[in-house]
mmCIF file with all atom_site columns, C-alpha atoms in Angstrom:
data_model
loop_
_atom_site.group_PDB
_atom_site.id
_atom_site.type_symbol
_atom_site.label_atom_id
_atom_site.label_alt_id
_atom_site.label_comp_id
_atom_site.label_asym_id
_atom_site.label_entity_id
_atom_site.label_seq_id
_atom_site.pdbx_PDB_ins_code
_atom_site.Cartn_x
_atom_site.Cartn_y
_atom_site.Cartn_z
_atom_site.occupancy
_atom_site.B_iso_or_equiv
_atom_site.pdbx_formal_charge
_atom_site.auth_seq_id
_atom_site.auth_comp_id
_atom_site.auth_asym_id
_atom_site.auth_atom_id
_atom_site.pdbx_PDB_model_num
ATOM 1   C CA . UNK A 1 1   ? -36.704 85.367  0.612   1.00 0.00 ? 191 UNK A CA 1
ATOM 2   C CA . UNK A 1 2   ? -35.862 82.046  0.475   1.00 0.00 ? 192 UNK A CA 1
ATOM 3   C CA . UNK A 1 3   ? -39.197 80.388  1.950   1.00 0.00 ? 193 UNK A CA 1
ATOM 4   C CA . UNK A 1 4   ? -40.660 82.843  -0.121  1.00 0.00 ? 194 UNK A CA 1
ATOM 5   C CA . UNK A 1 5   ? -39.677 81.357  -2.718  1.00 0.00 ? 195 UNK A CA 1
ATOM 6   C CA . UNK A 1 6   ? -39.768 77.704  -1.811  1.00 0.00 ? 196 UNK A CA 1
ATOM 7   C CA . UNK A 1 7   ? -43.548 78.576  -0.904  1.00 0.00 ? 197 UNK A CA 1
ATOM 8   C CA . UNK A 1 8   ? -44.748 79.999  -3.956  1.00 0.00 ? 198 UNK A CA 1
ATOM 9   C CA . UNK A 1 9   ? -42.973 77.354  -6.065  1.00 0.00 ? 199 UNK A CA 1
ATOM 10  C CA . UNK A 1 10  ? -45.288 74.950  -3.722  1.00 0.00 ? 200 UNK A CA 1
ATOM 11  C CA . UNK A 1 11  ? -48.411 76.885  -4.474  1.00 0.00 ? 201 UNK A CA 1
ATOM 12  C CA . UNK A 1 12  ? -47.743 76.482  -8.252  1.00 0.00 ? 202 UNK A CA 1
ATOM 13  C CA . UNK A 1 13  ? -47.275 73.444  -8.119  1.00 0.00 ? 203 UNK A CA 1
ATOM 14  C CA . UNK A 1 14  ? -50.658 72.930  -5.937  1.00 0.00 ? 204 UNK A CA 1
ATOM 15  C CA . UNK A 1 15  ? -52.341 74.532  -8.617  1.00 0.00 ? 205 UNK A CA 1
ATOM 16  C CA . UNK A 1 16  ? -50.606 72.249  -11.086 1.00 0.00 ? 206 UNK A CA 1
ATOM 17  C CA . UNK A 1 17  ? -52.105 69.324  -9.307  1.00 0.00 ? 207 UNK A CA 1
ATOM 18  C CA . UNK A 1 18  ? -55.199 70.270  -8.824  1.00 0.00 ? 208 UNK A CA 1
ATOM 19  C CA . UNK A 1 19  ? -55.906 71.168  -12.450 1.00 0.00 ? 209 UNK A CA 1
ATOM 20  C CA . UNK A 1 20  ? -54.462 67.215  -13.030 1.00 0.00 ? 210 UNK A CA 1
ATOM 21  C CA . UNK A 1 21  ? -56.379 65.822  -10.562 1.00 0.00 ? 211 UNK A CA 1
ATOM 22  C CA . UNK A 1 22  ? -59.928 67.473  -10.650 1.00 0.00 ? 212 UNK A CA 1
ATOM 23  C CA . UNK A 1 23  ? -61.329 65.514  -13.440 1.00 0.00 ? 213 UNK A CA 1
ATOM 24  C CA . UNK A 1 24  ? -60.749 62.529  -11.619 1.00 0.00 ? 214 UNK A CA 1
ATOM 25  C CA . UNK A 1 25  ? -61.049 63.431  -7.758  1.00 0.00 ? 215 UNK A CA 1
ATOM 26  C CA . UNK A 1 26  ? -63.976 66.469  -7.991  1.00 0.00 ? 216 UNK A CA 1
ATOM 27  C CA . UNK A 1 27  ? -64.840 68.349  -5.036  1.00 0.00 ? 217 UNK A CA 1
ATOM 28  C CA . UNK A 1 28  ? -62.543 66.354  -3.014  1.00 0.00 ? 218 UNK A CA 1
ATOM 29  C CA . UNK A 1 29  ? -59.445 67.963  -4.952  1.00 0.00 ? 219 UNK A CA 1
ATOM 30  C CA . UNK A 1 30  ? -59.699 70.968  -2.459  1.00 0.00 ? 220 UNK A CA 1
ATOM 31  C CA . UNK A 1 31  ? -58.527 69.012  0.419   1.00 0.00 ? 221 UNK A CA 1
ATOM 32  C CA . UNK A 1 32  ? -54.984 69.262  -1.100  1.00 0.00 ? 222 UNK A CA 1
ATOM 33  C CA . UNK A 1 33  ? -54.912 72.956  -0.307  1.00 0.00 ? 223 UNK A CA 1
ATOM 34  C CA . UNK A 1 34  ? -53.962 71.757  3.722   1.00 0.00 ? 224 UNK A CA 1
ATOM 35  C CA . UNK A 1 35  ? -50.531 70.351  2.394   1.00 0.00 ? 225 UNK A CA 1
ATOM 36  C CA . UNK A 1 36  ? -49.288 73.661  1.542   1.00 0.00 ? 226 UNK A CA 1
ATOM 37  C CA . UNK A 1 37  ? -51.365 75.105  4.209   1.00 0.00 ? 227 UNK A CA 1
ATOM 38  C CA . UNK A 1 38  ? -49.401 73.397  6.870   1.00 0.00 ? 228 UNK A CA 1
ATOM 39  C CA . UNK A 1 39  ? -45.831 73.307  5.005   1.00 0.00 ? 229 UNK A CA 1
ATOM 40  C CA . UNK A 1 40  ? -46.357 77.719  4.819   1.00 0.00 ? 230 UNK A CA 1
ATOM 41  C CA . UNK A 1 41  ? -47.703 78.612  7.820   1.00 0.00 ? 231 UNK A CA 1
ATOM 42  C CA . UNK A 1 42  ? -44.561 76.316  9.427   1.00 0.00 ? 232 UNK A CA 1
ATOM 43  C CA . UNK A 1 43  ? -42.475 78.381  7.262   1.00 0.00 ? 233 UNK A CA 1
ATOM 44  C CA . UNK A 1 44  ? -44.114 81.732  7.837   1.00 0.00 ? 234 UNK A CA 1
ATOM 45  C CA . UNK A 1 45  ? -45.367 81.829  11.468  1.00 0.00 ? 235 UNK A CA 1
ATOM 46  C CA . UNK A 1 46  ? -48.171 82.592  12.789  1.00 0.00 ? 236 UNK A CA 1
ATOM 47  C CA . UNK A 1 47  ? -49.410 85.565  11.173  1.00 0.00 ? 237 UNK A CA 1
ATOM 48  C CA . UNK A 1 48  ? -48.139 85.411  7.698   1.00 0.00 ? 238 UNK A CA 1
ATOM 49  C CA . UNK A 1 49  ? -49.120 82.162  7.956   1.00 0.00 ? 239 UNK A CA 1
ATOM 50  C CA . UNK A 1 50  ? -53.184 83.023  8.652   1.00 0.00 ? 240 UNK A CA 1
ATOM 51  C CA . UNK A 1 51  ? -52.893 85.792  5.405   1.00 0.00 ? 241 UNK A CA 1
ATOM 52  C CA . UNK A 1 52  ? -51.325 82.765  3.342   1.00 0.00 ? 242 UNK A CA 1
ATOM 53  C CA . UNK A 1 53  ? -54.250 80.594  4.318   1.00 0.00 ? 243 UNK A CA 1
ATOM 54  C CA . UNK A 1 54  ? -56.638 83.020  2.910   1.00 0.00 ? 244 UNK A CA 1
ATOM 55  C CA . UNK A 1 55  ? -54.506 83.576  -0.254  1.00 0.00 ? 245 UNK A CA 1
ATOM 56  C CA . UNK A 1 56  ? -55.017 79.659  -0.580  1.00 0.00 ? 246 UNK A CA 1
ATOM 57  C CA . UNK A 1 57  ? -58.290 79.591  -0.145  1.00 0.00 ? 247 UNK A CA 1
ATOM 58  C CA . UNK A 1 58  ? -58.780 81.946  -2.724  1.00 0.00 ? 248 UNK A CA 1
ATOM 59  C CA . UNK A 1 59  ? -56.454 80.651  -5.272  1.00 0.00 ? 249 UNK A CA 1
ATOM 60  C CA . UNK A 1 60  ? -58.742 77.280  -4.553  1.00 0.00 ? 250 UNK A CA 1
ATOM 61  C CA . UNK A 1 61  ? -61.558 79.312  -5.405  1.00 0.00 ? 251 UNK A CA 1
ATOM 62  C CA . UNK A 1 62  ? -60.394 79.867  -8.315  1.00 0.00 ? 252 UNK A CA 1
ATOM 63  C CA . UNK A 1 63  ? -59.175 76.669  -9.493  1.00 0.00 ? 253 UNK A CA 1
ATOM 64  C CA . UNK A 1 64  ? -62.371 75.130  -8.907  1.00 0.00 ? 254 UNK A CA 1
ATOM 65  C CA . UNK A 1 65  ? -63.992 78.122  -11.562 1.00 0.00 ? 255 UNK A CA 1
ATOM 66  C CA . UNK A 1 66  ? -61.163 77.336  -13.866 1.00 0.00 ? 256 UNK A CA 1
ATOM 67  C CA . UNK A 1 67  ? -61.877 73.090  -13.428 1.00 0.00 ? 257 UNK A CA 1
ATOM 68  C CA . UNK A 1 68  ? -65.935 73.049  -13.918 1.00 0.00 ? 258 UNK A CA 1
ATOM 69  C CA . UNK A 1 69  ? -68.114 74.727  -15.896 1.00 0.00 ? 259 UNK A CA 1
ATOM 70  C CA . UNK A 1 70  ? -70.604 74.885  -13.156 1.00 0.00 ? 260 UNK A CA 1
ATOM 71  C CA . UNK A 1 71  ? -69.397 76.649  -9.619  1.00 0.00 ? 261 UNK A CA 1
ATOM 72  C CA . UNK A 1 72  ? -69.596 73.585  -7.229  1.00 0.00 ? 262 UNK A CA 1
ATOM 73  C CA . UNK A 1 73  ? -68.882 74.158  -3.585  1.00 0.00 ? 263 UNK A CA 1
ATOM 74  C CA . UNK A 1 74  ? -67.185 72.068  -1.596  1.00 0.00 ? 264 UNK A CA 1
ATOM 75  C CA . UNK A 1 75  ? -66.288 71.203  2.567   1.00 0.00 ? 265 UNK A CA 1
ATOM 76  C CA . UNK A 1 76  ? -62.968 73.538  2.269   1.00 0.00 ? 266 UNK A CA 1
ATOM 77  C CA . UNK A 1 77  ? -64.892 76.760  0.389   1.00 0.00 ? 267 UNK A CA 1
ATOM 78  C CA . UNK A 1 78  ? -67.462 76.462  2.780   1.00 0.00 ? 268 UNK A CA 1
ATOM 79  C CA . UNK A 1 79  ? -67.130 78.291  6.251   1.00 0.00 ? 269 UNK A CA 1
ATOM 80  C CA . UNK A 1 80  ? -66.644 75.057  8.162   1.00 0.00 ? 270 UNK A CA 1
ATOM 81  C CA . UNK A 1 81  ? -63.519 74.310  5.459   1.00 0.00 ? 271 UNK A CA 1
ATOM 82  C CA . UNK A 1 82  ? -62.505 77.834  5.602   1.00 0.00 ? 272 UNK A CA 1
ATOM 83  C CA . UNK A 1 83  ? -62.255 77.817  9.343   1.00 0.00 ? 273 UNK A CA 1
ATOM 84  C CA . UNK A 1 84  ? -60.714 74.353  8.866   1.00 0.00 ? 274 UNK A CA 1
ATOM 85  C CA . UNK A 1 85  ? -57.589 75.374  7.477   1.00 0.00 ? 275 UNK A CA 1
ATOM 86  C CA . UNK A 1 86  ? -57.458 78.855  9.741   1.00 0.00 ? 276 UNK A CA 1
ATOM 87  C CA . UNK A 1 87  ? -57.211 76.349  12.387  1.00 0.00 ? 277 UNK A CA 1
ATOM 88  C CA . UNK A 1 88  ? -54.480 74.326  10.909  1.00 0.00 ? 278 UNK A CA 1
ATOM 89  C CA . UNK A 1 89  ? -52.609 77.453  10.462  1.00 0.00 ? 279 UNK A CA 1
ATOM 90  C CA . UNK A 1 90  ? -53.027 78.827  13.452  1.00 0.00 ? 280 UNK A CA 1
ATOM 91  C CA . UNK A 1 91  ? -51.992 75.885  15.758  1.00 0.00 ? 281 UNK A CA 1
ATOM 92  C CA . UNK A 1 92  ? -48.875 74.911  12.910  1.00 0.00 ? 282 UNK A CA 1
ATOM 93  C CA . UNK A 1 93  ? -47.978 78.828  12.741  1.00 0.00 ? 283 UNK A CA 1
ATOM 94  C CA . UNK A 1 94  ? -48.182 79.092  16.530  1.00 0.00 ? 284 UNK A CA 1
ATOM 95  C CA . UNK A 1 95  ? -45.806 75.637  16.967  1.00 0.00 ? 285 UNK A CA 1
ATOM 96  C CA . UNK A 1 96  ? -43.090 77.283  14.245  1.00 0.00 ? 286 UNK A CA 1
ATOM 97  C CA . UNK A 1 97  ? -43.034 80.672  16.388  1.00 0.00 ? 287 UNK A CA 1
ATOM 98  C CA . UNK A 1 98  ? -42.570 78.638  19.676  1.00 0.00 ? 288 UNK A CA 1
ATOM 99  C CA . UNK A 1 99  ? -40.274 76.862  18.043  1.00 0.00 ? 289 UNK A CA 1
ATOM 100 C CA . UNK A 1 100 ? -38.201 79.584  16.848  1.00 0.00 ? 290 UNK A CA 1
ATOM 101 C CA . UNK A 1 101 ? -38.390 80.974  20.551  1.00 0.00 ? 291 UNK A CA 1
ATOM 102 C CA . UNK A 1 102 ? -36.997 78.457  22.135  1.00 0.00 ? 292 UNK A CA 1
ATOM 103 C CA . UNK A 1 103 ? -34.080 77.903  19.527  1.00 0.00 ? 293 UNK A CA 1
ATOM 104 C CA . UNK A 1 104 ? -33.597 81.763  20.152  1.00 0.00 ? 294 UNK A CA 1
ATOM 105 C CA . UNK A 1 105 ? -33.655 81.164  23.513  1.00 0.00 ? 295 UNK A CA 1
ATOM 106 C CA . UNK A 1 106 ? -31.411 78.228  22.904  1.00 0.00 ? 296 UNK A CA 1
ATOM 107 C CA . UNK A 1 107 ? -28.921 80.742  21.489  1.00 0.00 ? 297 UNK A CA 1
ATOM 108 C CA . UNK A 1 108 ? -29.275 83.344  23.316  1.00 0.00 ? 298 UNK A CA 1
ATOM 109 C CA . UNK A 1 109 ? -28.218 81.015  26.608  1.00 0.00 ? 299 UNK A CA 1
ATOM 110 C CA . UNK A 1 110 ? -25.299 79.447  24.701  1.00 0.00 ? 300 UNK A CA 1
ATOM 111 C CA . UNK A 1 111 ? -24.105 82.694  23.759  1.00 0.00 ? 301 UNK A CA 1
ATOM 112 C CA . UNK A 1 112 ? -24.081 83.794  27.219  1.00 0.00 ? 302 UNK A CA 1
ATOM 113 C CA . UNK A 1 113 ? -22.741 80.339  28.118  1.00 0.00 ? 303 UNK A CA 1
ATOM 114 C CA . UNK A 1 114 ? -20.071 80.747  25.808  1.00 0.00 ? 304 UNK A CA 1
ATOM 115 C CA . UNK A 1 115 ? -19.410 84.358  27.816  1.00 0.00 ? 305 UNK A CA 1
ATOM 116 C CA . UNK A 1 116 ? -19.627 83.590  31.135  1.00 0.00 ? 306 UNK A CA 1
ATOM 117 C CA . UNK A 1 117 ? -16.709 81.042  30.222  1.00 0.00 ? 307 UNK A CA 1
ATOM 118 C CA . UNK A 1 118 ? -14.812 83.511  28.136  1.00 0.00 ? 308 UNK A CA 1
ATOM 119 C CA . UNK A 1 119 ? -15.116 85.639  31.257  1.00 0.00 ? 309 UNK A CA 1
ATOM 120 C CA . UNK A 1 120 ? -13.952 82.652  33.379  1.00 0.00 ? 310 UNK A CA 1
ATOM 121 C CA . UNK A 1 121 ? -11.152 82.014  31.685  1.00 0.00 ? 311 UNK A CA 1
ATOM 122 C CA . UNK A 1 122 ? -10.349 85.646  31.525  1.00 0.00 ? 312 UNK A CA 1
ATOM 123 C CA . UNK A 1 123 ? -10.580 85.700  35.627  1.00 0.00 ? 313 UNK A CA 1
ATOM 124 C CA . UNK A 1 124 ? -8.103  82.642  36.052  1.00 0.00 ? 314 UNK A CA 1
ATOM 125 C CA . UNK A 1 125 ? -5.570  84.113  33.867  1.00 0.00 ? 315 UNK A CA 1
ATOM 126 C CA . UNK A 1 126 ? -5.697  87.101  35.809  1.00 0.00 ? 316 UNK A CA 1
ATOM 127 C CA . UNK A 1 127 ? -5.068  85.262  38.932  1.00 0.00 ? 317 UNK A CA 1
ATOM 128 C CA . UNK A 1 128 ? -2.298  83.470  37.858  1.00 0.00 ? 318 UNK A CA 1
ATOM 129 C CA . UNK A 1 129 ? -1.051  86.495  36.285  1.00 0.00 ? 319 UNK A CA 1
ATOM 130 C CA . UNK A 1 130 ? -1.419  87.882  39.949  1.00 0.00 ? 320 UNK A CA 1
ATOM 131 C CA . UNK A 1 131 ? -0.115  84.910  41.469  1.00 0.00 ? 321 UNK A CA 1
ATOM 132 C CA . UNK A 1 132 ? 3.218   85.125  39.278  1.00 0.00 ? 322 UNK A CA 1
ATOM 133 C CA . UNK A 1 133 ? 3.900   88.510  40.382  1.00 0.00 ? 323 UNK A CA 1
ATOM 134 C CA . UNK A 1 134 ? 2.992   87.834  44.259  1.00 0.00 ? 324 UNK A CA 1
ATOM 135 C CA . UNK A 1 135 ? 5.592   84.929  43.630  1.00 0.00 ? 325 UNK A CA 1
ATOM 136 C CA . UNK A 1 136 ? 8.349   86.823  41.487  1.00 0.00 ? 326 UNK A CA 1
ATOM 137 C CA . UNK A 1 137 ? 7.532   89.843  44.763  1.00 0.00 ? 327 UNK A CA 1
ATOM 138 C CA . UNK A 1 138 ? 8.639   87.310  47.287  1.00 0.00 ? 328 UNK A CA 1
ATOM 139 C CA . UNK A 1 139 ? 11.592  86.070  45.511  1.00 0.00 ? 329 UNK A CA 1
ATOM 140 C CA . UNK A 1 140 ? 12.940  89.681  44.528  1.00 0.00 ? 330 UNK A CA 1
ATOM 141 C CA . UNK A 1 141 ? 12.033  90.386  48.396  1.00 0.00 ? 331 UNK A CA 1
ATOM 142 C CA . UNK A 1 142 ? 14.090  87.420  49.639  1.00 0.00 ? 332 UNK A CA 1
ATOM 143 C CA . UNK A 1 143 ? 16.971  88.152  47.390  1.00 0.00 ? 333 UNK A CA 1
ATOM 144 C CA . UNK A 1 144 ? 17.062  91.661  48.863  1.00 0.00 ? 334 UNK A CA 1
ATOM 145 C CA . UNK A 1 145 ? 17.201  90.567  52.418  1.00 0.00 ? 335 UNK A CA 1
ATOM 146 C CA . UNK A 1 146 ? 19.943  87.797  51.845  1.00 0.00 ? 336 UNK A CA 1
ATOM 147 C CA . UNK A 1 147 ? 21.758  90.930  49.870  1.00 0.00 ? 337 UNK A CA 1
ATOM 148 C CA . UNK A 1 148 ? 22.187  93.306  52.675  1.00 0.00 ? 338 UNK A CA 1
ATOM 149 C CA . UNK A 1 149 ? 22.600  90.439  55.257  1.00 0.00 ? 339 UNK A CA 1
ATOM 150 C CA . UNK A 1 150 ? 25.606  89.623  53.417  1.00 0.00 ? 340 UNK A CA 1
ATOM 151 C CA . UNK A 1 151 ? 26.442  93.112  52.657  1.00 0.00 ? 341 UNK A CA 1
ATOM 152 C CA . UNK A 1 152 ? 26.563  94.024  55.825  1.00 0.00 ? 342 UNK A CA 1
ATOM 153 C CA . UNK A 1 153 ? 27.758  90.821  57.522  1.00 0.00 ? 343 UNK A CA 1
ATOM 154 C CA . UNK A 1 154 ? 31.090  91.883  55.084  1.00 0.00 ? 344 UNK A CA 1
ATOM 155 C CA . UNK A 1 155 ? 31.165  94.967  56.153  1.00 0.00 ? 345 UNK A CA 1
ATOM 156 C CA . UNK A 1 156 ? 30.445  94.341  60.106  1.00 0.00 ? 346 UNK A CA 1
ATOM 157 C CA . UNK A 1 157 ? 33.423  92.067  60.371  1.00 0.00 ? 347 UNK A CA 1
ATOM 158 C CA . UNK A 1 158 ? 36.180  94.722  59.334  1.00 0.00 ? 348 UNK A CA 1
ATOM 159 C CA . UNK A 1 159 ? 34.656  97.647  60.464  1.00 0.00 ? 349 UNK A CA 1
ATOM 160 C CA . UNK A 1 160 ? 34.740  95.638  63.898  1.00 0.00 ? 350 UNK A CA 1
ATOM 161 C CA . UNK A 1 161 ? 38.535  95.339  63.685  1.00 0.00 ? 351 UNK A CA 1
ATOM 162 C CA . UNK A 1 162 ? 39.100  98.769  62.697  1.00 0.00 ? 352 UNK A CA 1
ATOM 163 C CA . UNK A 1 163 ? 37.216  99.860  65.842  1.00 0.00 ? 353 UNK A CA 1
ATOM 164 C CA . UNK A 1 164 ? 38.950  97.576  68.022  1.00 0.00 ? 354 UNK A CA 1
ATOM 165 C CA . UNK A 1 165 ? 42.319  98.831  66.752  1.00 0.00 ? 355 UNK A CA 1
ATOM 166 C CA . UNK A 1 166 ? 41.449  102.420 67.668  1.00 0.00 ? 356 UNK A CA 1
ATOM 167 C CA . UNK A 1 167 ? 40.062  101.680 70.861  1.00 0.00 ? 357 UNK A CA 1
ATOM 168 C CA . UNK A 1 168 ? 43.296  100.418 71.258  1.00 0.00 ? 358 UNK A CA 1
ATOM 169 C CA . UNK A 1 169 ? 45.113  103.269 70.259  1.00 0.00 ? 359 UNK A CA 1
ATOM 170 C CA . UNK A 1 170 ? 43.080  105.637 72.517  1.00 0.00 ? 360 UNK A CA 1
ATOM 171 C CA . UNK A 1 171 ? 43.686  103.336 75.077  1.00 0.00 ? 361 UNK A CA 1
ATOM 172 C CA . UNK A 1 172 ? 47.563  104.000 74.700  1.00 0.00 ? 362 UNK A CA 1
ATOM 173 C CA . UNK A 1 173 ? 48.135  100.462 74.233  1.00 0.00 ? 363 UNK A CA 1
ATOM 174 C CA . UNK A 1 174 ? 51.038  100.953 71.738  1.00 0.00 ? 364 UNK A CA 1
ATOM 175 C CA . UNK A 1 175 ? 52.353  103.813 73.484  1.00 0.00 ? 365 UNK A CA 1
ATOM 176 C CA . UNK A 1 176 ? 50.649  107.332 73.877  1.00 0.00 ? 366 UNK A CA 1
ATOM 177 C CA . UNK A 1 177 ? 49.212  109.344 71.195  1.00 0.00 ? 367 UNK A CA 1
ATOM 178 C CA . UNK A 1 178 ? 49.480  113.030 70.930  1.00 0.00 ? 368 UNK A CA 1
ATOM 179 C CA . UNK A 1 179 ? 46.941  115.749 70.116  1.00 0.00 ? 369 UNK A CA 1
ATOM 180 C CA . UNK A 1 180 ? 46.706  115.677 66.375  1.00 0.00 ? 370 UNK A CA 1
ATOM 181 C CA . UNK A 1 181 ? 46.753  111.683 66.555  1.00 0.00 ? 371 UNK A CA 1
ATOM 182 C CA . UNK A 1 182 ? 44.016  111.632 69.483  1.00 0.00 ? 372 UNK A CA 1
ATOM 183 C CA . UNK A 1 183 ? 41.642  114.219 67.199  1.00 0.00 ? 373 UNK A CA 1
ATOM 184 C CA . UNK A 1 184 ? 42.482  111.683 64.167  1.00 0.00 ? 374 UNK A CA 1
ATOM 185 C CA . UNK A 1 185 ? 41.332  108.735 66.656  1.00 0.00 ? 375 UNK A CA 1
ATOM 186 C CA . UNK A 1 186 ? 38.465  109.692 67.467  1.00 0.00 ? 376 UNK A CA 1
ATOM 187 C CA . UNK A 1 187 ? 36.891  110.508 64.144  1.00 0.00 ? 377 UNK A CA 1
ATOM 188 C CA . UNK A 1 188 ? 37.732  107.116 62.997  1.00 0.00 ? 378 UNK A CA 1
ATOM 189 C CA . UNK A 1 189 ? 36.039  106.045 65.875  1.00 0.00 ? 379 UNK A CA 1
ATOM 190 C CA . UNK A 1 190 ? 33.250  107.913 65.074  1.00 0.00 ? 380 UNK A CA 1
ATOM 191 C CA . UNK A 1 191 ? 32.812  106.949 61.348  1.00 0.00 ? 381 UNK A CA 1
ATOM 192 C CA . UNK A 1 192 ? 33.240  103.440 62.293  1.00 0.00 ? 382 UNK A CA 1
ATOM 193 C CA . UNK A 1 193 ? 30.358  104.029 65.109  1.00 0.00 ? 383 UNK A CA 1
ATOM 194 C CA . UNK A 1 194 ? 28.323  105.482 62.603  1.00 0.00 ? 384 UNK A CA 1
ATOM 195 C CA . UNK A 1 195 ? 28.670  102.454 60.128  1.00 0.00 ? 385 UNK A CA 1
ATOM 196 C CA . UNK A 1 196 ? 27.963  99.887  62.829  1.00 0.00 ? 386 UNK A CA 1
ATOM 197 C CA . UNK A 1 197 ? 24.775  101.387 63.441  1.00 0.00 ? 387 UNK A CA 1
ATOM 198 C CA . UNK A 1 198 ? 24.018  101.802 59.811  1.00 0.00 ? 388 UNK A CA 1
ATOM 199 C CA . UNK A 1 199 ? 24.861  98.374  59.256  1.00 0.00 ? 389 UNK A CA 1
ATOM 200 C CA . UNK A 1 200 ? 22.532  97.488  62.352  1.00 0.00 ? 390 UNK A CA 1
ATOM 201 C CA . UNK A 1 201 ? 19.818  99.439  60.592  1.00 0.00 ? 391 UNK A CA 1
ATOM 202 C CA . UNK A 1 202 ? 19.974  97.626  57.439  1.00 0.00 ? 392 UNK A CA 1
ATOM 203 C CA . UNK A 1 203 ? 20.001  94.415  59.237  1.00 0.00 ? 393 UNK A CA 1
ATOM 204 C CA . UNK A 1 204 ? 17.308  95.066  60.992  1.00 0.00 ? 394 UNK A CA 1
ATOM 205 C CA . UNK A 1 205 ? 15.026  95.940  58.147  1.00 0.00 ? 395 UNK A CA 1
ATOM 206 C CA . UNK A 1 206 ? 16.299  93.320  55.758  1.00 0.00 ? 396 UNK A CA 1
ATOM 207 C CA . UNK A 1 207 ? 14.218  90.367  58.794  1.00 0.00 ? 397 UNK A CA 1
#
């Protein structure tokens, strides 16, 4: 809307002019037409640009009607003119659309630019997000194993005396035992064998 706009305030005032300068200029007045011509057909593109040629061209027409009292033609009414400014439109309306390709282009790879770095920085968060856990895994794993090595390094060492007192006892070294103290022996015994290899099972998984 806005070129629009800005274009047909540029074709009044090419009319404006022309009706000034035609008394003094003549035929030659015409040639003005290619300044809004060009200026359109850069706003326009391509094809609107050709159909506000021809508009032109016939508002010229017109102008020269409304400056002389006699139709005189002129180099842009005739075909060579006309063709003359279809030209000028063409190759300015075919320069605007390229150019407006290549700034969409333009955008279109910054955009994707601006993506591919979004998605970047997206990845290397991730990975350090990974990489914290991986490291906060190792330390929870280490403090586990240095738990049950000490764990069962505190229990080892007295359950070691306590079997080596009943031992001991089975062996009669403080005098014999009788049935019901033998039965009571042994179970201890057992229980403590039990807990040694327990102990040697957590050990071993804790490496």
């Amino acid at each position: 809307v806005s070129s629009i706009g800005t274009i047909a305030l540029l074709t009044l005032l090419y009319a404006a002019v022309f009706l000034l300068v035609y008394p003094a200029v003549g035929n030659a007045t015409g040639a003005l037409s290619i300044i809004p011509v060009i200026f359109g057909s850069w706003r326009l593109g391509l094809k609107r640009g050709l159909i506000y040629a021809l508009i032109l061209f016939t508002i010229t027409e017109g102008l020269y009607e409304l400056s002389s009292d006699i139709f005189q033609t002129w180099s842009i009414q005739s075909l060579p003119g006309l063709v003359l400014l279809l030209i000028s439109s063409s190759a300015i309306g075919w320069l605007s659309d390229l150019v407006s390709q290549i700034n969409a282009q333009k955008d279109q790879i910054e955009a994707q630019r601006q993506e591919l770095q979004a998605e970047i920085a997206q990845r290397k968060q991730t990975e350090q997000a990974l990489l914290r856990a991986k490291d906060a895994a190792v330390a929870a794993d280490k403090a586990k194993s240095m738990l049950l090595r000490k764990v069962s390094h505190e229990w080892s060492t007295p359950l070691s005396v306590i079997t080596g007192y009943v031992e001991m006892l089975q062996e009669n070294v403080y005098g014999p035992l009788n049935k019901e103290q033998s039965r009571v022996a042994q179970e201890i015994k057992n229980s403590g064998d039990f807990l040694s290899e327990l102990i040697n099972y957590l050990l071993e998984h804790a490496k």
